[in-house]
PDB file of C-alpha atoms and ligand atoms in Angstrom:
ATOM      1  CA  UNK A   1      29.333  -9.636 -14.254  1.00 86.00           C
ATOM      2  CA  UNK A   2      30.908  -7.452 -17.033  1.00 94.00           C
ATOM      3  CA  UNK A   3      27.124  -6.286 -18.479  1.00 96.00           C
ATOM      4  CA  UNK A   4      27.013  -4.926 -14.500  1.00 97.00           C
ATOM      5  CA  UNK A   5      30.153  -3.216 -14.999  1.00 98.00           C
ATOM      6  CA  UNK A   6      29.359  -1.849 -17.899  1.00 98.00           C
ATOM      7  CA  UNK A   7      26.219  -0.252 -16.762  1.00 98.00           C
ATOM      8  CA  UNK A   8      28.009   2.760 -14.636  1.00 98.00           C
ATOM      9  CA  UNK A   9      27.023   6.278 -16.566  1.00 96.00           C
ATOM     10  CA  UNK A  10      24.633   4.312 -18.748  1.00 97.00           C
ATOM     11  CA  UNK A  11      21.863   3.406 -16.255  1.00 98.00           C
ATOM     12  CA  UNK A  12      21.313   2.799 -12.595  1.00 98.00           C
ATOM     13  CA  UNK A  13      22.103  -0.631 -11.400  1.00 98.00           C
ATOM     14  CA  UNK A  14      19.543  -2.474  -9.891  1.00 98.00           C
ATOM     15  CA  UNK A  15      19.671  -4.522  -6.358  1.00 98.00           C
ATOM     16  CA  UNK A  16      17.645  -6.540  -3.936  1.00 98.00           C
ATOM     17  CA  UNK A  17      18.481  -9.247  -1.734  1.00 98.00           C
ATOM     18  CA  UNK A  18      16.470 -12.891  -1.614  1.00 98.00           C
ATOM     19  CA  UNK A  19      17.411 -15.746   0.394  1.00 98.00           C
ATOM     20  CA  UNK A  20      15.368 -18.368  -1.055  1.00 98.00           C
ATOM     21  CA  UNK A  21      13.795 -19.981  -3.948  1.00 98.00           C
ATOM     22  CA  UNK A  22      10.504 -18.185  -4.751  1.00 98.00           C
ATOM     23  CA  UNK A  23      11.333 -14.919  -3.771  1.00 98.00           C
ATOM     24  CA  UNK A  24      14.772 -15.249  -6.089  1.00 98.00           C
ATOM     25  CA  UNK A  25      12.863 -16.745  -8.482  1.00 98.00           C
ATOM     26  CA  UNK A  26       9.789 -14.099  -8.707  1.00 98.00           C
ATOM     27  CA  UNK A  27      12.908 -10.838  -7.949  1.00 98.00           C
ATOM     28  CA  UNK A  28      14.757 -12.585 -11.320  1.00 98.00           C
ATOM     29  CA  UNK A  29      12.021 -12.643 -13.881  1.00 98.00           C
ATOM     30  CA  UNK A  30      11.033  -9.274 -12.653  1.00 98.00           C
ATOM     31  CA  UNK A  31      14.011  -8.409 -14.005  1.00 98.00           C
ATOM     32  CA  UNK A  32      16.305  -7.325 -11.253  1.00 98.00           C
ATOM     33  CA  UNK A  33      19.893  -6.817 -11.821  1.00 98.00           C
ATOM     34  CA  UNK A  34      21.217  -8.307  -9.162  1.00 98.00           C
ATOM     35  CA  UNK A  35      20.396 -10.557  -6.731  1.00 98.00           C
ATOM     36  CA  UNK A  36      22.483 -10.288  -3.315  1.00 98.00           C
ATOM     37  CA  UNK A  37      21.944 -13.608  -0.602  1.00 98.00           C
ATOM     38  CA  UNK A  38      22.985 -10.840   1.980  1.00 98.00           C
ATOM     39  CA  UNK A  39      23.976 -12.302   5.246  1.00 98.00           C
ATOM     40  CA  UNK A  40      21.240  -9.668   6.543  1.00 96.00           C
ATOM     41  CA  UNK A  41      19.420 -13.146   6.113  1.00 97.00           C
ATOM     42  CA  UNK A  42      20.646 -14.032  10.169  1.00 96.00           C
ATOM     43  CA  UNK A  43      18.403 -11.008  11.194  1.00 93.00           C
ATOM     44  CA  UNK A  44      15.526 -10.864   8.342  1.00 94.00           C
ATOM     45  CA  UNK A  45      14.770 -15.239   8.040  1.00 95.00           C
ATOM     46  CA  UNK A  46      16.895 -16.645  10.829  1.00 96.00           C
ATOM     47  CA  UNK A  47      15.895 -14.352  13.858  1.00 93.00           C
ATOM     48  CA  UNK A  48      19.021 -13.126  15.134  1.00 95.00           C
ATOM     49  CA  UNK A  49      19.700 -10.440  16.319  1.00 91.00           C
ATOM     50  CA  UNK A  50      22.673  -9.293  13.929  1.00 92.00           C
ATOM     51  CA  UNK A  51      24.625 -11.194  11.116  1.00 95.00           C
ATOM     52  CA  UNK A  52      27.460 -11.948  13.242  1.00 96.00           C
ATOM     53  CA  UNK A  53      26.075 -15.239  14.057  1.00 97.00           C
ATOM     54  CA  UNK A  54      25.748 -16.212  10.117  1.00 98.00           C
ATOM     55  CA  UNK A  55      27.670 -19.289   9.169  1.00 98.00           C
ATOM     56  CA  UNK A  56      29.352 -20.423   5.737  1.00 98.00           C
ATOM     57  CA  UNK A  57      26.714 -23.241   5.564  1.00 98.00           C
ATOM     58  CA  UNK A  58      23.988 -20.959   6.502  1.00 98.00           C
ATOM     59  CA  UNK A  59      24.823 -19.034   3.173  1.00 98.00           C
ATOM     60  CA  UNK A  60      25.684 -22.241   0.735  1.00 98.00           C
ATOM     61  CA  UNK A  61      22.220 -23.289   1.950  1.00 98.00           C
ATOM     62  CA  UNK A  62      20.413 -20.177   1.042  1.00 98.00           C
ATOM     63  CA  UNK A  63      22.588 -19.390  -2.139  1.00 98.00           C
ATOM     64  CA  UNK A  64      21.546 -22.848  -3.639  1.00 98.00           C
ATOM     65  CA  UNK A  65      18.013 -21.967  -3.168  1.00 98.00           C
ATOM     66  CA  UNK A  66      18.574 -18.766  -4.637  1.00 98.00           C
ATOM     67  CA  UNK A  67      20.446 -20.175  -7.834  1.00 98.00           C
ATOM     68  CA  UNK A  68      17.721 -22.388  -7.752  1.00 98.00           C
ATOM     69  CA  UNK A  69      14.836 -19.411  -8.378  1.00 98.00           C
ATOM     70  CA  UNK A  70      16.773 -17.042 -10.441  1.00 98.00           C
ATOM     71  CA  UNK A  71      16.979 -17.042 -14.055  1.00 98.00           C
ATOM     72  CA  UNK A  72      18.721 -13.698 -15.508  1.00 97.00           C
ATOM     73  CA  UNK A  73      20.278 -11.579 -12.772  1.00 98.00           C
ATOM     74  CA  UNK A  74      23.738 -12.045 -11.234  1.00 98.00           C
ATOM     75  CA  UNK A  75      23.506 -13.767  -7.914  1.00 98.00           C
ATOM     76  CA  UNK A  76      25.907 -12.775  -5.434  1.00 98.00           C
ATOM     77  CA  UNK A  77      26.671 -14.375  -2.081  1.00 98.00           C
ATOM     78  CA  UNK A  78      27.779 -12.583   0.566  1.00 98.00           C
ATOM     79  CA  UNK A  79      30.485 -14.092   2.931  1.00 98.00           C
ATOM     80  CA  UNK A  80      29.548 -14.637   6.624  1.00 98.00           C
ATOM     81  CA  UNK A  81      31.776 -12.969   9.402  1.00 97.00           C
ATOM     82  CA  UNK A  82      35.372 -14.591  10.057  1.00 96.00           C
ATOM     83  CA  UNK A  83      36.096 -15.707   7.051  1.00 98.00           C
ATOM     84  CA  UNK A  84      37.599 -14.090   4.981  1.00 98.00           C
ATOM     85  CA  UNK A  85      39.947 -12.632   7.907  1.00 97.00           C
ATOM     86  CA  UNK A  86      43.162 -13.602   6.204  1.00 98.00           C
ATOM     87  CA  UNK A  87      43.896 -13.733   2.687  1.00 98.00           C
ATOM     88  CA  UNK A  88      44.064 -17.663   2.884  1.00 98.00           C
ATOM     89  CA  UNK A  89      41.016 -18.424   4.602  1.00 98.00           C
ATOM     90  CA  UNK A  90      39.267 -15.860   2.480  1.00 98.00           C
ATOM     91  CA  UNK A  91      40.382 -17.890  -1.065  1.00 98.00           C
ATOM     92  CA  UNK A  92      38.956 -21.171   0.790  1.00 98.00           C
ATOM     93  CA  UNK A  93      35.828 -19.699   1.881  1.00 98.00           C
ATOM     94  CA  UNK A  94      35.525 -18.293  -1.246  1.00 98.00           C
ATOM     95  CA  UNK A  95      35.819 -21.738  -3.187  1.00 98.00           C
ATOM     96  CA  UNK A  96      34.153 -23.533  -1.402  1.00 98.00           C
ATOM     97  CA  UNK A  97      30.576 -20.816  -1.656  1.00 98.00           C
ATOM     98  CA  UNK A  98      31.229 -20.906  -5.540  1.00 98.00           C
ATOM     99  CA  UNK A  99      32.010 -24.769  -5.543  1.00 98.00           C
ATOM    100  CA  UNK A 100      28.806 -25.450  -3.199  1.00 98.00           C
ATOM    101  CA  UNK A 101      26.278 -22.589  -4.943  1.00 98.00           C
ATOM    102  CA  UNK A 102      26.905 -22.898  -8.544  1.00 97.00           C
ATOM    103  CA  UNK A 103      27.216 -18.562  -7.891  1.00 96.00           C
ATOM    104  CA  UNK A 104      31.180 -17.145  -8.860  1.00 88.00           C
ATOM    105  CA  UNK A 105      30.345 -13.831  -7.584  1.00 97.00           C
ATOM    106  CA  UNK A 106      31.138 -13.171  -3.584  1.00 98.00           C
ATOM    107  CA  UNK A 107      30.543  -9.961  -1.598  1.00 98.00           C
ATOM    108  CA  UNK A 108      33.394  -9.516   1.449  1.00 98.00           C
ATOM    109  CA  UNK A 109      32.706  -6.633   3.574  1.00 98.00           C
ATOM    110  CA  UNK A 110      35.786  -4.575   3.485  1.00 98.00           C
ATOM    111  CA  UNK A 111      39.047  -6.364   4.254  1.00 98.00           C
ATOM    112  CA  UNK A 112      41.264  -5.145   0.709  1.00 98.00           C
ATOM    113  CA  UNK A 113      43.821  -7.964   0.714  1.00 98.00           C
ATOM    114  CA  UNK A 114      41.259 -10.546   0.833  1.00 98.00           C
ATOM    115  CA  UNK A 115      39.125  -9.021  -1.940  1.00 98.00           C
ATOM    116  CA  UNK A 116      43.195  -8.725  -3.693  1.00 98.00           C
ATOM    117  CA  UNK A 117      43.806 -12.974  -3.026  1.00 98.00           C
ATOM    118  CA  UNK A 118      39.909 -13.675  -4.138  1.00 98.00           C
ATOM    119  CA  UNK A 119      39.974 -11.969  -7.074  1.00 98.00           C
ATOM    120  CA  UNK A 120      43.347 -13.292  -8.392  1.00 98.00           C
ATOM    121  CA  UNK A 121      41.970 -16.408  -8.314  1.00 98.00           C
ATOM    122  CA  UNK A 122      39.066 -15.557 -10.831  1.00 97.00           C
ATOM    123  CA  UNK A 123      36.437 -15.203  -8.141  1.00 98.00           C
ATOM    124  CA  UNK A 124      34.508 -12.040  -8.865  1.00 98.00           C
ATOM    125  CA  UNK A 125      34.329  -9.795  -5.783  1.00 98.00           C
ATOM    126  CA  UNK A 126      31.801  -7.031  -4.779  1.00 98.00           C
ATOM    127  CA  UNK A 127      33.272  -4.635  -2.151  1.00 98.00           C
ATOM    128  CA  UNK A 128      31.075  -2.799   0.835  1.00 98.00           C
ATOM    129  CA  UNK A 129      32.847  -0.449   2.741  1.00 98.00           C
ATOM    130  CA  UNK A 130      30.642   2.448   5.136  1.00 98.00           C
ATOM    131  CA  UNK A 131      28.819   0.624   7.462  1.00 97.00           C
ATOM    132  CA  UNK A 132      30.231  -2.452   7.866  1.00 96.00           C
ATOM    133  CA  UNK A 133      27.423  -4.990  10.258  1.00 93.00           C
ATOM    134  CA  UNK A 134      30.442  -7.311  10.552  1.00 95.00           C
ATOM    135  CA  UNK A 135      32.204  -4.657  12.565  1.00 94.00           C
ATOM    136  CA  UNK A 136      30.019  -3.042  14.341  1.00 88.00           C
ATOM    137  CA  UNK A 137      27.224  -3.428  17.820  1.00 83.00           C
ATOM    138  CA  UNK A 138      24.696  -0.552  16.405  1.00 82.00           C
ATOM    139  CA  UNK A 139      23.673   0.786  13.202  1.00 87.00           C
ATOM    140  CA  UNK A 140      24.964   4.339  12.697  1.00 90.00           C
ATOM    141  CA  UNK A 141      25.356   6.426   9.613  1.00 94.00           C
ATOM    142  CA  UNK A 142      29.407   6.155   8.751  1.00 94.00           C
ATOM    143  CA  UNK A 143      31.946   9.378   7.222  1.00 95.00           C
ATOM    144  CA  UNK A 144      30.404  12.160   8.531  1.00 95.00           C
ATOM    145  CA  UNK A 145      33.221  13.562  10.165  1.00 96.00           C
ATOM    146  CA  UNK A 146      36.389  14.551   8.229  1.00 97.00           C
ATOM    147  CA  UNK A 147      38.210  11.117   9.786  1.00 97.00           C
ATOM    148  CA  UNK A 148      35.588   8.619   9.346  1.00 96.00           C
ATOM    149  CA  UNK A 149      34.998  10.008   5.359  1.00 98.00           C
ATOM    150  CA  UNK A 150      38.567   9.755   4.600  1.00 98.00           C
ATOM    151  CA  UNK A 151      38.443   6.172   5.954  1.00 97.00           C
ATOM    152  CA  UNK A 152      35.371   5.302   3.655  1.00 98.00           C
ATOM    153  CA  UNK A 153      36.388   7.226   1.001  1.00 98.00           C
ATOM    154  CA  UNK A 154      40.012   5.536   1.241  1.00 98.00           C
ATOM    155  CA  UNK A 155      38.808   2.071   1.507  1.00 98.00           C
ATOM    156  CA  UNK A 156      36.467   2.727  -1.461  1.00 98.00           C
ATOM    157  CA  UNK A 157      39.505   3.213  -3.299  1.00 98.00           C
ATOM    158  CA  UNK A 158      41.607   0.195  -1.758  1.00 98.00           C
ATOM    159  CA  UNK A 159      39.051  -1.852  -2.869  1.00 98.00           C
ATOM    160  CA  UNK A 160      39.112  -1.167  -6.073  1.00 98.00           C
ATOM    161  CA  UNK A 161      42.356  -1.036  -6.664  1.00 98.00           C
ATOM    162  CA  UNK A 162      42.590  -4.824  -5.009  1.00 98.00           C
ATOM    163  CA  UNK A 163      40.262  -6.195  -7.818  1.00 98.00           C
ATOM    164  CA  UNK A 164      36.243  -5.440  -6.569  1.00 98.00           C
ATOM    165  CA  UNK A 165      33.958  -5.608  -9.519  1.00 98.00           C
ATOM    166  CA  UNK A 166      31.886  -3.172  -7.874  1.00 98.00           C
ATOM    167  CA  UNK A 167      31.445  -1.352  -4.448  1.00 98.00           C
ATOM    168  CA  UNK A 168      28.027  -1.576  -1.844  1.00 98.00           C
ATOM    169  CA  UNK A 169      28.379   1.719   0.236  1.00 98.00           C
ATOM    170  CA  UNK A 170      25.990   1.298   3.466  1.00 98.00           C
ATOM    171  CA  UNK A 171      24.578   4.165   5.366  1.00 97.00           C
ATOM    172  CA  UNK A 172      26.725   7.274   4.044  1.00 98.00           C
ATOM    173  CA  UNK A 173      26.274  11.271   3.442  1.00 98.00           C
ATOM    174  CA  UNK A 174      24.933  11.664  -0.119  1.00 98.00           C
ATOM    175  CA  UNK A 175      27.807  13.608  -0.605  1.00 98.00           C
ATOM    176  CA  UNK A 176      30.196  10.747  -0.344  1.00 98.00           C
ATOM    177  CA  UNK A 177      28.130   8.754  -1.869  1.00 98.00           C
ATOM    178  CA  UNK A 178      28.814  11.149  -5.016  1.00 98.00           C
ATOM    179  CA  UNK A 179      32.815  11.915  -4.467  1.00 98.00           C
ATOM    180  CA  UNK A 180      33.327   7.784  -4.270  1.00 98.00           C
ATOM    181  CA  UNK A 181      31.061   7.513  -7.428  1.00 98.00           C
ATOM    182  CA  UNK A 182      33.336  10.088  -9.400  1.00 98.00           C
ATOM    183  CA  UNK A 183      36.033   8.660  -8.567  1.00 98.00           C
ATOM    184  CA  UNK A 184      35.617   4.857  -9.097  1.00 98.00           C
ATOM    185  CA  UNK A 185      35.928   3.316 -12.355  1.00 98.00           C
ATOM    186  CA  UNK A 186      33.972   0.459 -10.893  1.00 98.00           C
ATOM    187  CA  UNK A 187      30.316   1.134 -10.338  1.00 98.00           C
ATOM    188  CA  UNK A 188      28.986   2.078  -6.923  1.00 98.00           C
ATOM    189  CA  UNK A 189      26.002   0.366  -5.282  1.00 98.00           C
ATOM    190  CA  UNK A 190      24.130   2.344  -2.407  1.00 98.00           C
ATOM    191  CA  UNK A 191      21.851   1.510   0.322  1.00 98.00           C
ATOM    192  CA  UNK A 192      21.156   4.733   2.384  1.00 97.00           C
ATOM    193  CA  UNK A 193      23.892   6.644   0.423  1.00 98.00           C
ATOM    194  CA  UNK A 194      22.071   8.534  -1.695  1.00 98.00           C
ATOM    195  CA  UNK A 195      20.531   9.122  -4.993  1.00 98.00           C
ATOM    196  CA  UNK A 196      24.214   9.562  -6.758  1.00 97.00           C
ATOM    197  CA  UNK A 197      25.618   6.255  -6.654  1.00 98.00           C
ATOM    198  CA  UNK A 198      25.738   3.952  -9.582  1.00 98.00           C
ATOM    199  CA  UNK A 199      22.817   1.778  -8.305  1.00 98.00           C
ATOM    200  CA  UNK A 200      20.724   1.225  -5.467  1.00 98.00           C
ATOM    201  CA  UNK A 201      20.430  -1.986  -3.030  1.00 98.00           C
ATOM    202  CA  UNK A 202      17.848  -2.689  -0.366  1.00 98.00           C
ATOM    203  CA  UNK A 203      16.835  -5.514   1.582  1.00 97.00           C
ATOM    204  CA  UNK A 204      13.695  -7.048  -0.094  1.00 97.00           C
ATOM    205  CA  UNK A 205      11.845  -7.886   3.345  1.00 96.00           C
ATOM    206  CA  UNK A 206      11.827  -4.394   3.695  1.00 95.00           C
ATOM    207  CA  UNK A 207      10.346  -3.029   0.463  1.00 96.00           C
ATOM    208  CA  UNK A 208       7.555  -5.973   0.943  1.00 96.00           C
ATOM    209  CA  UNK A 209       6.607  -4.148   4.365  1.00 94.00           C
ATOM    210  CA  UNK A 210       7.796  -7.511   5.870  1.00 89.00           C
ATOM    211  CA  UNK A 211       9.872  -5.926   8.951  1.00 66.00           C
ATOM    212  CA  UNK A 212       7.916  -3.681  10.846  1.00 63.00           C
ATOM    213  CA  UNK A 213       9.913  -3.224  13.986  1.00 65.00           C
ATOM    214  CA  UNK A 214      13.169  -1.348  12.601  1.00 66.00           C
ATOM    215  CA  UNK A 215      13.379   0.729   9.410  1.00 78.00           C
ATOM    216  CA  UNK A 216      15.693   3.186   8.550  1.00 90.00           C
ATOM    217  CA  UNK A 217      15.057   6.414   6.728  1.00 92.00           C
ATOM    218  CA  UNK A 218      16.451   4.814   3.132  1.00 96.00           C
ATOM    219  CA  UNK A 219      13.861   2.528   2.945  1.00 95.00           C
ATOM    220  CA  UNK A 220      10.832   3.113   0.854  1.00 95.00           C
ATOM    221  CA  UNK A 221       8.018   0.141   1.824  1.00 93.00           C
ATOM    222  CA  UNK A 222       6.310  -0.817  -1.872  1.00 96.00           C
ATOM    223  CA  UNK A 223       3.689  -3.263  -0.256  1.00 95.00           C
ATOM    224  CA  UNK A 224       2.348  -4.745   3.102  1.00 93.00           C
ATOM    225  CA  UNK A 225       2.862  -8.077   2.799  1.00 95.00           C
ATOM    226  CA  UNK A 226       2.740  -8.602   6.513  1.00 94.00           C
ATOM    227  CA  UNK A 227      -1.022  -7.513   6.692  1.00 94.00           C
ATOM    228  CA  UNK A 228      -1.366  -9.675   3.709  1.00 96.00           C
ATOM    229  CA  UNK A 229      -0.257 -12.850   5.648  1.00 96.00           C
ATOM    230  CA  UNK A 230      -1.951 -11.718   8.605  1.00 96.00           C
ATOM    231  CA  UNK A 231      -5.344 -11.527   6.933  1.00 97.00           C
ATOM    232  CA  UNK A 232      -4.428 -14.464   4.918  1.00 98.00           C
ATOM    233  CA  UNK A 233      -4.316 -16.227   8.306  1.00 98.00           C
ATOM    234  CA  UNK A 234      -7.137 -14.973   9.834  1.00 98.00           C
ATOM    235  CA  UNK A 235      -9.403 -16.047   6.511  1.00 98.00           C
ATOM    236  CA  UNK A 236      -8.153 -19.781   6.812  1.00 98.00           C
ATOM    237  CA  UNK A 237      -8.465 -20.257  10.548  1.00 98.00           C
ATOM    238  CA  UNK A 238     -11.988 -18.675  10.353  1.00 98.00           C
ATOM    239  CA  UNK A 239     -13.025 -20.639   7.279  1.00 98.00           C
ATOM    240  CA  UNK A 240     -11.755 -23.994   8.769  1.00 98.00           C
ATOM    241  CA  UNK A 241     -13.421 -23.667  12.391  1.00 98.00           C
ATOM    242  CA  UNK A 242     -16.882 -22.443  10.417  1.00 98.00           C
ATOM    243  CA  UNK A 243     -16.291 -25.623   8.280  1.00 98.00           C
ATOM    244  CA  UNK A 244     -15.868 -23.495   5.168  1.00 98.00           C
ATOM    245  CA  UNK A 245     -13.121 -25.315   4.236  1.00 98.00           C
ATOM    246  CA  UNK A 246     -12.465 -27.537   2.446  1.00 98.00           C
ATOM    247  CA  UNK A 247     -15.337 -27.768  -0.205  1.00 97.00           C
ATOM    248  CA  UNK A 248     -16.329 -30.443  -1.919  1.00 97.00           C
ATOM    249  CA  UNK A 249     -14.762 -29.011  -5.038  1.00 97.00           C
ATOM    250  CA  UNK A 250     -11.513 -28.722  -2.759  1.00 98.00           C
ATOM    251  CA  UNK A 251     -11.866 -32.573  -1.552  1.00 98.00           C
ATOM    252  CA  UNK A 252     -11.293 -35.825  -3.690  1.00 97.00           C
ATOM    253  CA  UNK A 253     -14.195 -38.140  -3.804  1.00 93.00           C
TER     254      UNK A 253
HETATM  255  O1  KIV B   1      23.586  -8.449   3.939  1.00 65.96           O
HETATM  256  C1  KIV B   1      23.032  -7.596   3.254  1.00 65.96           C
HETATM  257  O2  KIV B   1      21.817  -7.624   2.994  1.00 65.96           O
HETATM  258  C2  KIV B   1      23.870  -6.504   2.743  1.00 65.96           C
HETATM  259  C3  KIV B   1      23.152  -5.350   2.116  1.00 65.96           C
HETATM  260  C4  KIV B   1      22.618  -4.482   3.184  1.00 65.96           C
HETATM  261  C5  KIV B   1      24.019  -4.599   1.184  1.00 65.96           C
HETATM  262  O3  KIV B   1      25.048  -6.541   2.860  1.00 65.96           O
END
């Protein structure tokens, strides 16, 4: 967690989220700094139709498949909605993700005196203030008018102070992005928040051109893996009703 740390004015930080074994394992020895098990997984592998229906076991199940895959970057597990609502139930949640995963890092979407009672009990914590999907119905772009900024910009702040590691800021004006980054000794991780934070973070189903339906403007697709599987399909049910498959090389005699 410290080499992270230690990265902010050296060289950008390096995100992606995986929520299972290959994918964490392939993201890892591609060199990846870190690996987030976002709870984005409710939407992008469960189906739902926001990560307010993401349980505690739902992300010990998909963290242990992600410690499983990686090798060298730090795995962090993000903590479902409810709880970490009070300080208490935030330390047992907490515990019981590290205990369960093998991970000791834990993302909590804002909430400063639960990040303050986590990390005092040796738990490294990763902050994420702007957009918040916890707390909100629909996706909007957060601080852009002088109240909302302050908030962000405030929380930012809170959270460091109360022990984060390092900050996610979701869906802000670049220019925020860049006053939070100044002003944090911690480094700053951004996903649609410009090119001035410490790091970037995006979903990987996204990059992989997975997700077709929504896509914000932040991401940038680096394959099409969804016309890959489609094709992919299309091959094997073709080759298997022609009786192209298997061979004879592909059968055991
Ligand atoms: O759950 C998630 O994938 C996240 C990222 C968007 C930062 O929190």
């Amino acid at each position: 967690m410290q080499h992270i740390v230690q990265l902010k004015g050296k060289r950008k930080i390096t995100a992606l989220t995986a929520y299972d074994y290959p994918t964490a394992k392939i993201v890892s020895e591609a060199g990846v700094d870190v690996i987030l098990v976002g709870d984005s997984l409710g939407m992008v592998v469960l189906g739902y139709s926001s990560t307010h229906f993401v349980t505690l076991d739902d992300m010990i199940r998909h963290g242990q498949a992600v410690m499983r895959g990686n090798s060298k970057s730090l795995v962090v597990i993000d903590m479902p909605i409810a709880t970490c609502d009070t300080p208490e139930k935030a330390i047992a949640s907490c515990r019981k993700v590290c205990e369960e995963t093998g991970a000791h890092v834990v993302k909590i979407e804002g909430k400063p005196e639960s990040v303050r009672a986590v990390a005092q009990t040796g738990i490294a914590v990763m902050g994420h203030t702007g957009l918040k999907p916890q707390e909100v119905q629909s996706y909007k772009i957060q601080g852009k008018d002088d109240i909302s900024r302050k908030k962000v910009f405030e929380e930012a702040v809170a959270l460091e102070q109360a022990g984060a590691f390092a900050v996610i800021l979701e869906c802000i004006p670049s220019s925020l992005g860049l006053e939070i980054t100044q002003k944090l000794r911690i480094p700053t991780i951004g996903i649609g928040a410009g090119s001035l934070t410490d790091g970037q973070i995006l979903v990987l189903h996204d990059i992989l051109g997975f997700s077709s339906d929504v896509r914000p403007r932040f991401v940038r697709k680096y394959a099409h893996i969804d016309k890959e599987i489609s094709q992919a399909t299309h091959h094997f049910i073709k080759d298997v009703i022609s009786g192209n498959y298997p061979s004879e090389q592909e059968s055991y005699s």
